[in-house]
């Protein structure tokens, strides 16, 4: 992962931290998704933790480390 990719993750985390009530954490893969999501786009899970404190905690974790989930490009 390049420095710019890590910076981009940190920027996205900062945006989530500004409005954690607009997001929720997937209990399947721990991704952060918008509150209106019905299914997780990463793991297709449907159980979420909407607690703003949990969202903020997860945003700090994800924003400080490289991505480690499988993307659609990995299937190609």
Short mmCIF file of N, CA and C in Angstrom, two decimals:
data_model
loop_
_atom_site.label_atom_id
_atom_site.label_comp_id
_atom_site.label_asym_id
_atom_site.label_seq_id
_atom_site.Cartn_x
_atom_site.Cartn_y
_atom_site.Cartn_z
N UNK A 1 0.85 -1.18 0.00
CA UNK A 1 0.00 0.00 0.00
C UNK A 1 0.90 1.24 0.00
N UNK A 2 0.56 2.18 -0.84
CA UNK A 2 1.34 3.41 -0.92
C UNK A 2 0.90 4.39 0.16
N UNK A 3 1.74 5.39 0.38
CA UNK A 3 1.41 6.42 1.36
C UNK A 3 0.13 7.15 0.97
N UNK A 4 -0.07 7.38 -0.33
CA UNK A 4 -1.27 8.10 -0.76
C UNK A 4 -2.54 7.28 -0.50
N UNK A 5 -2.45 5.96 -0.64
CA UNK A 5 -3.61 5.11 -0.34
C UNK A 5 -3.93 5.14 1.15
N UNK A 6 -2.90 5.12 1.97
CA UNK A 6 -3.12 5.19 3.41
C UNK A 6 -3.67 6.56 3.81
N UNK A 7 -3.20 7.61 3.15
CA UNK A 7 -3.73 8.96 3.40
C UNK A 7 -5.21 9.04 3.02
N UNK A 8 -5.57 8.39 1.91
CA UNK A 8 -6.96 8.39 1.46
C UNK A 8 -7.84 7.67 2.48
N UNK A 9 -7.37 6.57 3.03
CA UNK A 9 -8.13 5.86 4.07
C UNK A 9 -8.30 6.74 5.30
N UNK A 10 -7.24 7.47 5.67
CA UNK A 10 -7.32 8.36 6.82
C UNK A 10 -8.33 9.48 6.57
N UNK A 11 -8.39 9.99 5.35
CA UNK A 11 -9.36 11.04 5.00
C UNK A 11 -10.79 10.52 5.09
N UNK A 12 -11.00 9.30 4.59
CA UNK A 12 -12.35 8.72 4.67
C UNK A 12 -12.74 8.50 6.13
N UNK A 13 -11.80 8.04 6.94
CA UNK A 13 -12.08 7.84 8.37
C UNK A 13 -12.43 9.17 9.03
N UNK A 14 -11.73 10.24 8.68
CA UNK A 14 -12.01 11.55 9.25
C UNK A 14 -13.43 12.01 8.89
N UNK A 15 -13.86 11.73 7.66
CA UNK A 15 -15.22 12.08 7.26
C UNK A 15 -16.25 11.31 8.08
N UNK A 16 -15.98 10.04 8.32
CA UNK A 16 -16.90 9.22 9.12
C UNK A 16 -16.93 9.75 10.56
N UNK A 17 -15.78 10.13 11.08
CA UNK A 17 -15.72 10.64 12.45
C UNK A 17 -16.49 11.95 12.63
N UNK A 18 -16.68 12.70 11.55
CA UNK A 18 -17.46 13.94 11.62
C UNK A 18 -18.95 13.66 11.81
N UNK A 19 -19.42 12.52 11.33
CA UNK A 19 -20.86 12.19 11.40
C UNK A 19 -21.06 10.69 11.60
N UNK A 20 -20.63 10.14 12.73
CA UNK A 20 -20.74 8.69 12.93
C UNK A 20 -22.18 8.17 12.96
N UNK A 21 -23.13 9.05 13.21
CA UNK A 21 -24.53 8.60 13.23
C UNK A 21 -25.04 8.27 11.82
N UNK A 22 -24.30 8.64 10.79
CA UNK A 22 -24.69 8.37 9.42
C UNK A 22 -24.18 7.02 8.91
N UNK A 23 -23.49 6.27 9.79
CA UNK A 23 -22.85 5.02 9.40
C UNK A 23 -23.15 3.92 10.40
N UNK A 24 -22.77 2.68 10.03
CA UNK A 24 -22.87 1.55 10.94
C UNK A 24 -21.75 0.57 10.58
N UNK A 25 -21.43 -0.33 11.51
CA UNK A 25 -20.34 -1.28 11.33
C UNK A 25 -20.94 -2.65 11.01
N UNK A 26 -20.45 -3.27 9.96
CA UNK A 26 -20.89 -4.62 9.60
C UNK A 26 -20.34 -5.59 10.64
N UNK A 27 -21.20 -6.42 11.19
CA UNK A 27 -20.77 -7.39 12.18
C UNK A 27 -20.14 -8.62 11.53
N UNK A 28 -20.22 -8.73 10.21
CA UNK A 28 -19.60 -9.84 9.50
C UNK A 28 -18.14 -9.60 9.20
N UNK A 29 -17.84 -8.42 8.64
CA UNK A 29 -16.46 -8.13 8.22
C UNK A 29 -15.87 -6.88 8.84
N UNK A 30 -16.64 -6.19 9.65
CA UNK A 30 -16.22 -4.97 10.36
C UNK A 30 -15.96 -3.79 9.44
N UNK A 31 -16.53 -3.81 8.25
CA UNK A 31 -16.46 -2.66 7.37
C UNK A 31 -17.45 -1.61 7.87
N UNK A 32 -17.23 -0.38 7.48
CA UNK A 32 -18.17 0.69 7.81
C UNK A 32 -18.98 0.99 6.56
N UNK A 33 -20.30 1.01 6.72
CA UNK A 33 -21.20 1.28 5.60
C UNK A 33 -22.15 2.40 5.99
N UNK A 34 -22.76 3.00 5.00
CA UNK A 34 -23.75 4.04 5.27
C UNK A 34 -24.94 3.45 6.01
N UNK A 35 -25.55 4.26 6.82
CA UNK A 35 -26.66 3.81 7.67
C UNK A 35 -27.81 3.20 6.87
N UNK A 36 -28.04 3.71 5.65
CA UNK A 36 -29.17 3.23 4.84
C UNK A 36 -28.90 1.88 4.17
N UNK A 37 -27.69 1.36 4.23
CA UNK A 37 -27.36 0.09 3.59
C UNK A 37 -28.16 -1.05 4.22
N UNK A 38 -28.64 -1.94 3.38
CA UNK A 38 -29.37 -3.11 3.85
C UNK A 38 -28.41 -4.30 3.96
N UNK A 39 -27.49 -4.41 3.00
CA UNK A 39 -26.48 -5.45 2.97
C UNK A 39 -25.10 -4.82 2.88
N UNK A 40 -24.12 -5.49 3.43
CA UNK A 40 -22.74 -5.02 3.32
C UNK A 40 -22.25 -5.28 1.90
N UNK A 41 -21.69 -4.28 1.23
CA UNK A 41 -21.21 -4.49 -0.14
C UNK A 41 -19.97 -5.39 -0.20
N UNK A 42 -19.29 -5.57 0.93
CA UNK A 42 -18.08 -6.40 0.93
C UNK A 42 -18.37 -7.87 1.20
N UNK A 43 -19.13 -8.16 2.26
CA UNK A 43 -19.35 -9.56 2.63
C UNK A 43 -20.81 -10.00 2.47
N UNK A 44 -21.67 -9.06 2.09
CA UNK A 44 -23.11 -9.32 1.91
C UNK A 44 -23.81 -9.67 3.21
N UNK A 45 -23.18 -9.30 4.33
CA UNK A 45 -23.80 -9.50 5.63
C UNK A 45 -24.97 -8.56 5.82
N UNK A 46 -25.81 -8.86 6.78
CA UNK A 46 -26.99 -8.03 7.03
C UNK A 46 -27.14 -7.67 8.50
N UNK A 47 -26.13 -7.92 9.31
CA UNK A 47 -26.16 -7.55 10.73
C UNK A 47 -25.18 -6.41 10.93
N UNK A 48 -25.66 -5.37 11.58
CA UNK A 48 -24.85 -4.16 11.75
C UNK A 48 -24.92 -3.65 13.17
N UNK A 49 -23.88 -2.94 13.58
CA UNK A 49 -23.85 -2.25 14.86
C UNK A 49 -23.93 -0.76 14.55
N UNK A 50 -25.06 -0.11 14.84
CA UNK A 50 -25.23 1.31 14.51
C UNK A 50 -24.74 2.27 15.60
N UNK A 51 -24.19 1.76 16.69
CA UNK A 51 -23.75 2.61 17.80
C UNK A 51 -22.66 3.58 17.32
N UNK A 52 -22.90 4.90 17.44
CA UNK A 52 -21.92 5.88 16.97
C UNK A 52 -20.53 5.72 17.61
N UNK A 53 -20.48 5.29 18.86
CA UNK A 53 -19.18 5.08 19.51
C UNK A 53 -18.43 3.93 18.84
N UNK A 54 -19.14 2.88 18.47
CA UNK A 54 -18.52 1.74 17.78
C UNK A 54 -18.06 2.14 16.39
N UNK A 55 -18.86 2.94 15.71
CA UNK A 55 -18.50 3.43 14.37
C UNK A 55 -17.22 4.26 14.47
N UNK A 56 -17.16 5.16 15.43
CA UNK A 56 -15.98 6.02 15.59
C UNK A 56 -14.74 5.19 15.91
N UNK A 57 -14.89 4.22 16.79
CA UNK A 57 -13.76 3.35 17.14
C UNK A 57 -13.25 2.59 15.91
N UNK A 58 -14.17 2.04 15.13
CA UNK A 58 -13.78 1.28 13.95
C UNK A 58 -13.18 2.19 12.88
N UNK A 59 -13.68 3.41 12.75
CA UNK A 59 -13.11 4.36 11.78
C UNK A 59 -11.66 4.67 12.13
N UNK A 60 -11.38 4.84 13.41
CA UNK A 60 -10.00 5.10 13.83
C UNK A 60 -9.09 3.91 13.51
N UNK A 61 -9.59 2.71 13.73
CA UNK A 61 -8.81 1.50 13.44
C UNK A 61 -8.55 1.38 11.94
N UNK A 62 -9.61 1.45 11.14
CA UNK A 62 -9.48 1.27 9.70
C UNK A 62 -8.69 2.39 9.04
N UNK A 63 -8.81 3.60 9.56
CA UNK A 63 -8.10 4.74 8.98
C UNK A 63 -6.61 4.73 9.24
N UNK A 64 -6.17 3.90 10.18
CA UNK A 64 -4.75 3.88 10.57
C UNK A 64 -3.99 2.69 10.00
N UNK A 65 -4.67 1.81 9.28
CA UNK A 65 -3.97 0.63 8.75
C UNK A 65 -4.35 0.38 7.30
N UNK A 66 -3.51 -0.36 6.59
CA UNK A 66 -3.82 -0.70 5.20
C UNK A 66 -5.06 -1.58 5.10
N UNK A 67 -5.70 -1.53 3.95
CA UNK A 67 -6.86 -2.38 3.70
C UNK A 67 -6.42 -3.83 3.64
N UNK A 68 -7.28 -4.72 4.15
CA UNK A 68 -6.94 -6.14 4.06
C UNK A 68 -8.11 -6.99 3.61
N UNK A 69 -9.16 -6.35 3.11
CA UNK A 69 -10.31 -7.10 2.62
C UNK A 69 -10.15 -7.39 1.13
N UNK A 70 -10.86 -8.38 0.66
CA UNK A 70 -10.81 -8.78 -0.74
C UNK A 70 -11.71 -7.84 -1.54
N UNK A 71 -11.20 -7.35 -2.64
CA UNK A 71 -11.99 -6.46 -3.49
C UNK A 71 -12.46 -7.21 -4.74
N UNK A 72 -13.33 -6.59 -5.50
CA UNK A 72 -13.82 -7.22 -6.73
C UNK A 72 -12.70 -7.48 -7.72
N UNK A 73 -11.66 -6.63 -7.72
CA UNK A 73 -10.53 -6.82 -8.63
C UNK A 73 -9.78 -8.11 -8.31
N UNK A 74 -9.84 -8.56 -7.06
CA UNK A 74 -9.16 -9.80 -6.69
C UNK A 74 -9.79 -11.03 -7.33
N UNK A 75 -11.05 -10.91 -7.76
CA UNK A 75 -11.75 -12.02 -8.38
C UNK A 75 -11.48 -12.10 -9.88
N UNK A 76 -10.90 -11.09 -10.45
CA UNK A 76 -10.67 -11.05 -11.91
C UNK A 76 -9.47 -11.87 -12.32
#
